[in-house]
C-alpha cells in the first residue's frame, strides 16, 4: 500500500535542506552561526525561497479568479434561464452553455487545483519549522544545527521559547513574544482588510456570507493572536516573514491585477481613466 505520508515527509526534508543551506550561506557571509538574527534571517530566506517557487501557481490562481469573475454574469444568466428545469435535456443544454462560457472567458478546467497544490508545500514548511523549533532533527537539519537553532537568542529570547510561564519568569521574554505575535496579527489584518477584502466580489453573495467576508480581517488577526500562545518563537518569526510576503503579494494583486467586479477593480479602472 502506498504510504501517503512519504511525499509529505520528503517535502519536509526538502524544506529543511533549504533552511540549512540558507543558514550556511548567511554564516559564510560573516554572520554568527549561532545567532538568533542569523537563524531568523535563515527562516526569512526559506520563506522567500518557497514563496518564489510557488509564484507560478499563485499566478495561475489569479488568472483563474479573474476569468471566473468575467464569466460570472453570463453564468448567472444561464442559471436564471434554466432555474427549475430538471429534465435531462435541459441539464445537458445548461452544461453545454456553461462550458462554452468557460471556453470564451478562458476559465481553466483545473479550477482551483493549482492553488490547492500550494497547501502541501506550505504545510511541509510549517511542519519542518515546527520540528526544528522543538529541537527534532529532520533531513539536513541534523542534531547540531537543530540545537543551534533552538538555543539561538533573538532579543534575549531563544527560538524554542514559548509563551507559557514567560510572563511570570521574565516580563521581557513575554514582551518580545507579544510583539512578534502582534506584528504577525497586524500584517494579517492589514492584508485582509486593505487588499483581500477590496479584491473580493461580494455582489450576489448571501447576506450571511458577505458578513463573514467583512469580519474576516478581524477574525484572522484574533486567530493569529490565540495561536501564538501555543507555538515556539521560531514559528512566530516564520509567521511574521510569511505574512509580510503575503501582504506584499496581495498588495500587488489588488493594485495591478484586481478581480473584475470588485472594489479594487473599480479603483483600477478609475486610475486607468
Short mmCIF file of N, CA and C in Angstrom, two decimals, residues 51-222:
data_model
loop_
_atom_site.label_atom_id
_atom_site.label_comp_id
_atom_site.label_asym_id
_atom_site.label_seq_id
_atom_site.Cartn_x
_atom_site.Cartn_y
_atom_site.Cartn_z
N UNK A 51 8.07 30.74 -1.34
CA UNK A 51 7.01 31.53 -1.95
C UNK A 51 7.36 31.92 -3.39
N UNK A 52 8.63 32.16 -3.67
CA UNK A 52 9.03 32.44 -5.05
C UNK A 52 8.79 31.21 -5.92
N UNK A 53 9.12 30.03 -5.39
CA UNK A 53 8.90 28.79 -6.13
C UNK A 53 7.42 28.57 -6.42
N UNK A 54 6.55 29.08 -5.54
CA UNK A 54 5.11 28.90 -5.70
C UNK A 54 4.46 29.99 -6.55
N UNK A 55 5.23 30.97 -6.99
CA UNK A 55 4.65 32.07 -7.76
C UNK A 55 3.90 31.62 -9.02
N UNK A 56 4.41 30.63 -9.78
CA UNK A 56 3.62 30.19 -10.95
C UNK A 56 2.23 29.70 -10.57
N UNK A 57 2.11 28.97 -9.47
CA UNK A 57 0.80 28.50 -9.02
C UNK A 57 -0.06 29.67 -8.57
N UNK A 58 0.57 30.63 -7.87
CA UNK A 58 -0.18 31.80 -7.42
C UNK A 58 -0.68 32.61 -8.62
N UNK A 59 0.18 32.75 -9.65
CA UNK A 59 -0.23 33.49 -10.85
C UNK A 59 -1.37 32.79 -11.56
N UNK A 60 -1.33 31.45 -11.60
CA UNK A 60 -2.43 30.70 -12.22
C UNK A 60 -3.73 30.95 -11.45
N UNK A 61 -3.63 30.98 -10.12
CA UNK A 61 -4.81 31.23 -9.31
C UNK A 61 -5.41 32.61 -9.59
N UNK A 62 -4.55 33.61 -9.78
CA UNK A 62 -5.02 34.96 -10.09
C UNK A 62 -5.73 34.98 -11.44
N UNK A 63 -5.12 34.34 -12.43
CA UNK A 63 -5.74 34.30 -13.76
C UNK A 63 -7.09 33.58 -13.71
N UNK A 64 -7.15 32.49 -12.95
CA UNK A 64 -8.39 31.73 -12.84
C UNK A 64 -9.48 32.57 -12.17
N UNK A 65 -9.12 33.29 -11.12
CA UNK A 65 -10.10 34.13 -10.41
C UNK A 65 -10.62 35.24 -11.31
N UNK A 66 -9.73 35.85 -12.08
CA UNK A 66 -10.15 36.94 -12.98
C UNK A 66 -11.05 36.40 -14.09
N UNK A 67 -10.69 35.24 -14.65
CA UNK A 67 -11.51 34.66 -15.71
C UNK A 67 -12.88 34.26 -15.19
N UNK A 68 -12.91 33.67 -13.98
CA UNK A 68 -14.19 33.26 -13.40
C UNK A 68 -15.06 34.47 -13.11
N UNK A 69 -14.45 35.58 -12.68
CA UNK A 69 -15.21 36.80 -12.40
C UNK A 69 -15.80 37.38 -13.69
N UNK A 70 -15.02 37.35 -14.76
CA UNK A 70 -15.54 37.86 -16.03
C UNK A 70 -16.69 36.99 -16.55
N UNK A 71 -16.62 35.69 -16.26
CA UNK A 71 -17.66 34.76 -16.74
C UNK A 71 -18.89 34.75 -15.85
N UNK A 72 -18.78 35.30 -14.63
CA UNK A 72 -19.86 35.16 -13.65
C UNK A 72 -21.20 35.73 -14.14
N UNK A 73 -21.27 36.94 -14.74
CA UNK A 73 -22.59 37.45 -15.18
C UNK A 73 -23.26 36.51 -16.18
N UNK A 74 -22.51 36.00 -17.15
CA UNK A 74 -23.09 35.09 -18.14
C UNK A 74 -23.53 33.79 -17.48
N UNK A 75 -22.74 33.31 -16.52
CA UNK A 75 -23.09 32.09 -15.81
C UNK A 75 -24.37 32.28 -15.01
N UNK A 76 -24.50 33.42 -14.37
CA UNK A 76 -25.71 33.70 -13.60
C UNK A 76 -26.94 33.78 -14.50
N UNK A 77 -26.77 34.33 -15.71
CA UNK A 77 -27.87 34.41 -16.66
C UNK A 77 -28.31 33.01 -17.11
N UNK A 78 -27.33 32.14 -17.36
CA UNK A 78 -27.66 30.76 -17.74
C UNK A 78 -28.40 30.07 -16.60
N UNK A 79 -27.91 30.24 -15.38
CA UNK A 79 -28.57 29.62 -14.23
C UNK A 79 -30.00 30.13 -14.08
N UNK A 80 -30.18 31.44 -14.31
CA UNK A 80 -31.52 32.01 -14.19
C UNK A 80 -32.47 31.43 -15.24
N UNK A 81 -31.98 31.28 -16.47
CA UNK A 81 -32.84 30.77 -17.54
C UNK A 81 -33.24 29.32 -17.34
N UNK A 82 -32.38 28.55 -16.70
CA UNK A 82 -32.68 27.13 -16.52
C UNK A 82 -33.18 26.83 -15.11
N UNK A 83 -33.48 27.85 -14.34
CA UNK A 83 -33.96 27.64 -12.97
C UNK A 83 -35.24 26.79 -12.98
N UNK A 84 -35.27 25.78 -12.15
CA UNK A 84 -36.46 24.94 -12.03
C UNK A 84 -36.54 23.82 -13.05
N UNK A 85 -35.67 23.80 -14.06
CA UNK A 85 -35.69 22.76 -15.07
C UNK A 85 -34.79 21.61 -14.65
N UNK A 86 -35.35 20.42 -14.52
CA UNK A 86 -34.58 19.27 -14.04
C UNK A 86 -34.57 18.12 -15.04
N UNK A 87 -35.16 18.31 -16.21
CA UNK A 87 -35.16 17.22 -17.19
C UNK A 87 -33.76 17.10 -17.80
N UNK A 88 -33.43 15.90 -18.30
CA UNK A 88 -32.09 15.60 -18.79
C UNK A 88 -31.68 16.53 -19.93
N UNK A 89 -32.59 16.82 -20.84
CA UNK A 89 -32.27 17.66 -21.99
C UNK A 89 -31.87 19.07 -21.55
N UNK A 90 -32.62 19.63 -20.59
CA UNK A 90 -32.32 20.97 -20.10
C UNK A 90 -30.97 21.01 -19.37
N UNK A 91 -30.72 19.98 -18.55
CA UNK A 91 -29.45 19.93 -17.81
C UNK A 91 -28.26 19.83 -18.77
N UNK A 92 -28.41 19.02 -19.81
CA UNK A 92 -27.33 18.89 -20.77
C UNK A 92 -27.10 20.20 -21.52
N UNK A 93 -28.20 20.86 -21.88
CA UNK A 93 -28.08 22.14 -22.57
C UNK A 93 -27.43 23.19 -21.68
N UNK A 94 -27.79 23.22 -20.40
CA UNK A 94 -27.21 24.18 -19.47
C UNK A 94 -25.71 23.94 -19.31
N UNK A 95 -25.32 22.65 -19.17
CA UNK A 95 -23.89 22.36 -19.04
C UNK A 95 -23.12 22.72 -20.30
N UNK A 96 -23.74 22.52 -21.45
CA UNK A 96 -23.08 22.89 -22.71
C UNK A 96 -22.85 24.40 -22.78
N UNK A 97 -23.84 25.17 -22.38
CA UNK A 97 -23.69 26.63 -22.38
C UNK A 97 -22.63 27.07 -21.39
N UNK A 98 -22.61 26.43 -20.23
CA UNK A 98 -21.60 26.77 -19.22
C UNK A 98 -20.19 26.48 -19.73
N UNK A 99 -20.03 25.33 -20.41
CA UNK A 99 -18.72 25.00 -20.97
C UNK A 99 -18.31 26.03 -22.03
N UNK A 100 -19.27 26.46 -22.82
CA UNK A 100 -18.97 27.46 -23.84
C UNK A 100 -18.54 28.79 -23.21
N UNK A 101 -19.20 29.16 -22.12
CA UNK A 101 -18.83 30.39 -21.41
C UNK A 101 -17.42 30.26 -20.84
N UNK A 102 -17.12 29.10 -20.25
CA UNK A 102 -15.77 28.88 -19.70
C UNK A 102 -14.72 29.01 -20.80
N UNK A 103 -15.00 28.41 -21.95
CA UNK A 103 -14.04 28.47 -23.07
C UNK A 103 -13.87 29.91 -23.56
N UNK A 104 -14.97 30.65 -23.62
CA UNK A 104 -14.92 32.03 -24.11
C UNK A 104 -14.08 32.93 -23.21
N UNK A 105 -14.20 32.73 -21.91
CA UNK A 105 -13.50 33.61 -20.96
C UNK A 105 -12.18 33.02 -20.48
N UNK A 106 -11.85 31.82 -20.93
CA UNK A 106 -10.58 31.22 -20.54
C UNK A 106 -10.53 30.70 -19.13
N UNK A 107 -11.67 30.23 -18.62
CA UNK A 107 -11.70 29.65 -17.27
C UNK A 107 -11.05 28.28 -17.34
N UNK A 108 -10.05 28.04 -16.50
CA UNK A 108 -9.30 26.79 -16.53
C UNK A 108 -10.16 25.62 -16.09
N UNK A 109 -10.01 24.50 -16.80
CA UNK A 109 -10.74 23.29 -16.42
C UNK A 109 -10.23 22.71 -15.10
N UNK A 110 -8.99 23.11 -14.73
CA UNK A 110 -8.42 22.62 -13.48
C UNK A 110 -8.98 23.35 -12.26
N UNK A 111 -9.68 24.46 -12.51
CA UNK A 111 -10.27 25.19 -11.39
C UNK A 111 -9.22 25.66 -10.41
N UNK A 112 -9.45 25.37 -9.12
CA UNK A 112 -8.54 25.83 -8.07
C UNK A 112 -7.49 24.79 -7.71
N UNK A 113 -7.36 23.72 -8.52
CA UNK A 113 -6.40 22.67 -8.21
C UNK A 113 -4.98 23.19 -8.06
N UNK A 114 -4.47 24.05 -9.00
CA UNK A 114 -3.11 24.56 -8.82
C UNK A 114 -2.94 25.33 -7.52
N UNK A 115 -3.98 26.04 -7.08
CA UNK A 115 -3.90 26.77 -5.81
C UNK A 115 -3.81 25.78 -4.65
N UNK A 116 -4.61 24.71 -4.72
CA UNK A 116 -4.60 23.72 -3.65
C UNK A 116 -3.26 22.99 -3.59
N UNK A 117 -2.56 22.89 -4.72
CA UNK A 117 -1.25 22.22 -4.72
C UNK A 117 -0.24 22.97 -3.86
N UNK A 118 -0.50 24.26 -3.59
CA UNK A 118 0.41 25.02 -2.73
C UNK A 118 0.34 24.54 -1.28
N UNK A 119 -0.84 24.05 -0.87
CA UNK A 119 -1.06 23.75 0.54
C UNK A 119 -0.10 22.69 1.09
N UNK A 120 0.12 21.54 0.40
CA UNK A 120 1.07 20.57 0.97
C UNK A 120 2.46 21.15 1.17
N UNK A 121 2.89 22.03 0.25
CA UNK A 121 4.21 22.63 0.38
C UNK A 121 4.26 23.57 1.58
N UNK A 122 3.21 24.37 1.75
CA UNK A 122 3.16 25.29 2.89
C UNK A 122 3.05 24.53 4.21
N UNK A 123 2.28 23.43 4.22
CA UNK A 123 2.20 22.60 5.43
C UNK A 123 3.55 21.96 5.73
N UNK A 124 4.27 21.55 4.69
CA UNK A 124 5.60 20.97 4.88
C UNK A 124 6.55 22.00 5.47
N UNK A 125 6.45 23.23 4.98
CA UNK A 125 7.25 24.33 5.53
C UNK A 125 6.96 24.51 7.01
N UNK A 126 5.68 24.56 7.36
CA UNK A 126 5.29 24.72 8.76
C UNK A 126 5.77 23.52 9.59
N UNK A 127 5.58 22.29 9.06
CA UNK A 127 5.97 21.09 9.80
C UNK A 127 7.46 21.02 10.05
N UNK A 128 8.25 21.38 9.03
CA UNK A 128 9.70 21.34 9.19
C UNK A 128 10.17 22.35 10.23
N UNK A 129 9.61 23.56 10.18
CA UNK A 129 10.00 24.58 11.15
C UNK A 129 9.51 24.22 12.55
N UNK A 130 8.37 23.55 12.64
CA UNK A 130 7.89 23.09 13.95
C UNK A 130 8.86 22.09 14.55
N UNK A 131 9.35 21.16 13.71
CA UNK A 131 10.31 20.17 14.19
C UNK A 131 11.60 20.83 14.66
N UNK A 132 12.09 21.78 13.87
CA UNK A 132 13.33 22.48 14.24
C UNK A 132 13.15 23.27 15.52
N UNK A 133 12.00 23.96 15.63
CA UNK A 133 11.75 24.79 16.82
C UNK A 133 11.64 23.95 18.08
N UNK A 134 11.23 22.68 17.95
CA UNK A 134 11.15 21.79 19.12
C UNK A 134 12.35 20.86 19.20
N UNK A 135 13.41 21.20 18.44
CA UNK A 135 14.71 20.51 18.50
C UNK A 135 14.63 19.06 18.06
N UNK A 136 13.87 18.81 17.02
CA UNK A 136 13.80 17.48 16.43
C UNK A 136 14.55 17.50 15.10
N UNK A 137 15.62 16.72 14.95
CA UNK A 137 16.37 16.69 13.69
C UNK A 137 15.48 16.25 12.53
N UNK A 138 15.70 16.84 11.37
CA UNK A 138 14.94 16.48 10.18
C UNK A 138 15.78 16.78 8.95
N UNK A 139 16.04 15.77 8.15
CA UNK A 139 16.80 15.94 6.93
C UNK A 139 18.17 16.56 7.17
N UNK A 140 18.48 17.61 6.40
CA UNK A 140 19.77 18.28 6.52
C UNK A 140 19.93 19.02 7.84
N UNK A 141 18.83 19.25 8.53
CA UNK A 141 18.90 19.90 9.85
C UNK A 141 19.22 18.81 10.88
N UNK A 142 20.53 18.53 11.05
CA UNK A 142 20.95 17.47 11.95
C UNK A 142 20.90 17.94 13.40
N UNK A 143 21.36 17.08 14.30
CA UNK A 143 21.28 17.37 15.74
C UNK A 143 21.98 18.67 16.09
N UNK A 144 23.16 18.90 15.50
CA UNK A 144 23.93 20.11 15.83
C UNK A 144 23.20 21.37 15.35
N UNK A 145 22.70 21.34 14.12
CA UNK A 145 22.01 22.52 13.60
C UNK A 145 20.71 22.79 14.34
N UNK A 146 19.98 21.72 14.67
CA UNK A 146 18.72 21.90 15.41
C UNK A 146 19.00 22.47 16.79
N UNK A 147 20.06 21.98 17.45
CA UNK A 147 20.43 22.51 18.76
C UNK A 147 20.82 23.98 18.66
N UNK A 148 21.56 24.32 17.60
CA UNK A 148 21.95 25.72 17.39
C UNK A 148 20.74 26.60 17.18
N UNK A 149 19.79 26.12 16.35
CA UNK A 149 18.58 26.91 16.08
C UNK A 149 17.73 27.08 17.33
N UNK A 150 17.57 26.00 18.09
CA UNK A 150 16.70 26.05 19.27
C UNK A 150 17.25 26.94 20.37
N UNK A 151 18.59 27.00 20.48
CA UNK A 151 19.19 27.79 21.55
C UNK A 151 19.57 29.21 21.11
N UNK A 152 19.41 29.51 19.81
CA UNK A 152 19.74 30.85 19.31
C UNK A 152 18.84 31.88 19.98
N UNK A 153 19.43 33.01 20.35
CA UNK A 153 18.69 34.03 21.09
C UNK A 153 18.37 35.22 20.21
N UNK A 154 17.09 35.62 20.22
CA UNK A 154 16.62 36.81 19.50
C UNK A 154 16.06 37.79 20.51
N UNK A 155 16.75 38.91 20.70
CA UNK A 155 16.35 39.91 21.70
C UNK A 155 16.25 39.28 23.09
N UNK A 156 17.14 38.34 23.36
CA UNK A 156 17.17 37.71 24.67
C UNK A 156 16.22 36.54 24.83
N UNK A 157 15.52 36.16 23.78
CA UNK A 157 14.56 35.05 23.82
C UNK A 157 15.01 34.00 22.83
N UNK A 158 15.10 32.74 23.25
CA UNK A 158 15.52 31.69 22.33
C UNK A 158 14.38 31.34 21.38
N UNK A 159 14.73 30.81 20.22
CA UNK A 159 13.73 30.48 19.21
C UNK A 159 12.87 29.30 19.63
N UNK A 160 13.28 28.56 20.66
CA UNK A 160 12.48 27.44 21.15
C UNK A 160 11.56 27.85 22.29
N UNK A 161 11.68 29.09 22.78
CA UNK A 161 10.83 29.55 23.88
C UNK A 161 9.37 29.63 23.46
N UNK A 162 8.48 29.49 24.45
CA UNK A 162 7.04 29.63 24.22
C UNK A 162 6.48 30.64 25.22
N UNK A 163 5.19 30.97 25.02
CA UNK A 163 4.53 31.93 25.90
C UNK A 163 4.35 31.39 27.31
N UNK A 164 4.02 30.13 27.47
CA UNK A 164 3.65 29.58 28.77
C UNK A 164 4.67 29.84 29.86
N UNK A 165 4.27 30.58 30.88
CA UNK A 165 5.12 30.83 32.03
C UNK A 165 6.13 31.94 31.85
N UNK A 166 6.24 32.51 30.65
CA UNK A 166 7.28 33.51 30.43
C UNK A 166 6.99 34.82 31.14
N UNK A 167 5.70 35.16 31.31
CA UNK A 167 5.39 36.44 31.95
C UNK A 167 5.84 36.44 33.40
N UNK A 168 5.57 35.33 34.09
CA UNK A 168 5.98 35.25 35.50
C UNK A 168 7.50 35.14 35.61
N UNK A 169 8.11 34.37 34.68
CA UNK A 169 9.56 34.16 34.76
C UNK A 169 10.34 35.37 34.25
N UNK A 170 9.88 35.98 33.19
CA UNK A 170 10.59 37.10 32.60
C UNK A 170 9.64 37.97 31.80
N UNK A 171 9.25 39.12 32.33
CA UNK A 171 8.37 40.02 31.58
C UNK A 171 8.95 40.41 30.22
N UNK A 172 10.28 40.53 30.13
CA UNK A 172 10.88 40.90 28.85
C UNK A 172 10.64 39.82 27.80
N UNK A 173 10.80 38.55 28.20
CA UNK A 173 10.54 37.45 27.27
C UNK A 173 9.10 37.51 26.77
N UNK A 174 8.17 37.72 27.69
CA UNK A 174 6.77 37.78 27.32
C UNK A 174 6.51 38.96 26.38
N UNK A 175 7.19 40.09 26.62
CA UNK A 175 7.00 41.27 25.79
C UNK A 175 7.47 41.02 24.35
N UNK A 176 8.61 40.33 24.21
CA UNK A 176 9.12 40.01 22.87
C UNK A 176 8.15 39.10 22.13
N UNK A 177 7.63 38.09 22.84
CA UNK A 177 6.69 37.16 22.21
C UNK A 177 5.41 37.89 21.81
N UNK A 178 4.92 38.76 22.69
CA UNK A 178 3.71 39.53 22.37
C UNK A 178 3.96 40.43 21.17
N UNK A 179 5.14 41.05 21.09
CA UNK A 179 5.46 41.93 19.97
C UNK A 179 5.48 41.16 18.65
N UNK A 180 6.07 39.96 18.66
CA UNK A 180 6.10 39.14 17.45
C UNK A 180 4.69 38.72 17.05
N UNK A 181 3.90 38.30 18.04
CA UNK A 181 2.52 37.88 17.76
C UNK A 181 1.69 39.04 17.23
N UNK A 182 1.86 40.22 17.84
CA UNK A 182 1.10 41.40 17.40
C UNK A 182 1.52 41.83 16.00
N UNK A 183 2.81 41.72 15.69
CA UNK A 183 3.27 42.07 14.35
C UNK A 183 2.66 41.13 13.31
N UNK A 184 2.68 39.83 13.62
CA UNK A 184 2.09 38.85 12.71
C UNK A 184 0.60 39.09 12.52
N UNK A 185 -0.11 39.34 13.64
CA UNK A 185 -1.56 39.60 13.56
C UNK A 185 -1.84 40.89 12.80
N UNK A 186 -1.02 41.92 13.02
CA UNK A 186 -1.20 43.18 12.31
C UNK A 186 -1.00 43.03 10.81
N UNK A 187 0.00 42.25 10.41
CA UNK A 187 0.22 42.01 8.99
C UNK A 187 -0.96 41.26 8.38
N UNK A 188 -1.47 40.28 9.13
CA UNK A 188 -2.62 39.50 8.65
C UNK A 188 -3.85 40.40 8.49
N UNK A 189 -4.11 41.24 9.48
CA UNK A 189 -5.27 42.14 9.42
C UNK A 189 -5.14 43.11 8.24
N UNK A 190 -3.96 43.70 8.10
CA UNK A 190 -3.75 44.66 7.02
C UNK A 190 -3.97 44.01 5.65
N UNK A 191 -3.46 42.79 5.48
CA UNK A 191 -3.62 42.08 4.21
C UNK A 191 -5.09 41.85 3.91
N UNK A 192 -5.82 41.33 4.90
CA UNK A 192 -7.23 41.01 4.68
C UNK A 192 -8.08 42.27 4.50
N UNK A 193 -7.81 43.28 5.32
CA UNK A 193 -8.67 44.48 5.33
C UNK A 193 -8.47 45.37 4.11
N UNK A 194 -7.22 45.59 3.71
CA UNK A 194 -6.96 46.58 2.66
C UNK A 194 -6.61 45.99 1.31
N UNK A 195 -6.39 44.69 1.24
CA UNK A 195 -6.01 44.13 -0.05
C UNK A 195 -6.87 42.93 -0.48
N UNK A 196 -7.23 42.06 0.46
CA UNK A 196 -8.04 40.89 0.09
C UNK A 196 -9.52 41.26 -0.01
N UNK A 197 -10.05 41.93 1.01
CA UNK A 197 -11.47 42.29 1.03
C UNK A 197 -11.86 43.19 -0.15
N UNK A 198 -11.09 44.25 -0.46
CA UNK A 198 -11.45 45.08 -1.62
C UNK A 198 -11.37 44.31 -2.94
N UNK A 199 -10.61 43.22 -2.97
CA UNK A 199 -10.45 42.45 -4.20
C UNK A 199 -11.40 41.26 -4.26
N UNK A 200 -12.37 41.22 -3.33
CA UNK A 200 -13.35 40.14 -3.28
C UNK A 200 -14.69 40.65 -3.80
N UNK A 201 -15.31 39.88 -4.69
CA UNK A 201 -16.61 40.26 -5.24
C UNK A 201 -17.69 39.79 -4.27
N UNK A 202 -18.38 40.75 -3.62
CA UNK A 202 -19.41 40.41 -2.64
C UNK A 202 -20.81 40.47 -3.24
N UNK A 203 -20.94 41.10 -4.41
CA UNK A 203 -22.26 41.21 -5.05
C UNK A 203 -22.79 39.83 -5.40
N UNK A 204 -24.02 39.58 -5.02
CA UNK A 204 -24.64 38.30 -5.33
C UNK A 204 -24.45 37.24 -4.27
N UNK A 205 -23.57 37.50 -3.30
CA UNK A 205 -23.37 36.54 -2.22
C UNK A 205 -24.52 36.62 -1.22
N UNK A 206 -24.86 35.50 -0.57
CA UNK A 206 -25.84 35.57 0.52
C UNK A 206 -25.39 36.54 1.59
N UNK A 207 -26.36 37.16 2.26
CA UNK A 207 -26.04 38.19 3.25
C UNK A 207 -25.09 37.69 4.33
N UNK A 208 -25.34 36.50 4.84
CA UNK A 208 -24.51 35.96 5.91
C UNK A 208 -23.07 35.75 5.44
N UNK A 209 -22.93 35.24 4.20
CA UNK A 209 -21.58 35.01 3.67
C UNK A 209 -20.84 36.33 3.46
N UNK A 210 -21.56 37.35 3.01
CA UNK A 210 -20.95 38.66 2.83
C UNK A 210 -20.48 39.22 4.17
N UNK A 211 -21.28 39.01 5.23
CA UNK A 211 -20.88 39.46 6.57
C UNK A 211 -19.61 38.74 7.03
N UNK A 212 -19.53 37.44 6.75
CA UNK A 212 -18.33 36.68 7.13
C UNK A 212 -17.10 37.25 6.45
N UNK A 213 -17.22 37.58 5.16
CA UNK A 213 -16.09 38.17 4.44
C UNK A 213 -15.67 39.49 5.07
N UNK A 214 -16.64 40.29 5.50
CA UNK A 214 -16.31 41.59 6.07
C UNK A 214 -15.66 41.46 7.45
N UNK A 215 -16.00 40.40 8.19
CA UNK A 215 -15.40 40.18 9.50
C UNK A 215 -14.08 39.41 9.42
N UNK A 216 -13.74 38.90 8.25
CA UNK A 216 -12.55 38.06 8.12
C UNK A 216 -11.26 38.74 8.57
N UNK A 217 -11.02 40.05 8.27
CA UNK A 217 -9.78 40.67 8.74
C UNK A 217 -9.60 40.56 10.26
N UNK A 218 -10.66 40.90 11.01
CA UNK A 218 -10.57 40.82 12.47
C UNK A 218 -10.44 39.38 12.93
N UNK A 219 -11.18 38.47 12.31
CA UNK A 219 -11.12 37.06 12.71
C UNK A 219 -9.73 36.48 12.48
N UNK A 220 -9.12 36.83 11.35
CA UNK A 220 -7.78 36.30 11.06
C UNK A 220 -6.76 36.81 12.06
N UNK A 221 -6.86 38.09 12.43
CA UNK A 221 -5.91 38.66 13.39
C UNK A 221 -6.08 38.03 14.77
N UNK A 222 -7.33 37.87 15.21
CA UNK A 222 -7.59 37.26 16.52
C UNK A 222 -7.10 35.81 16.52
#
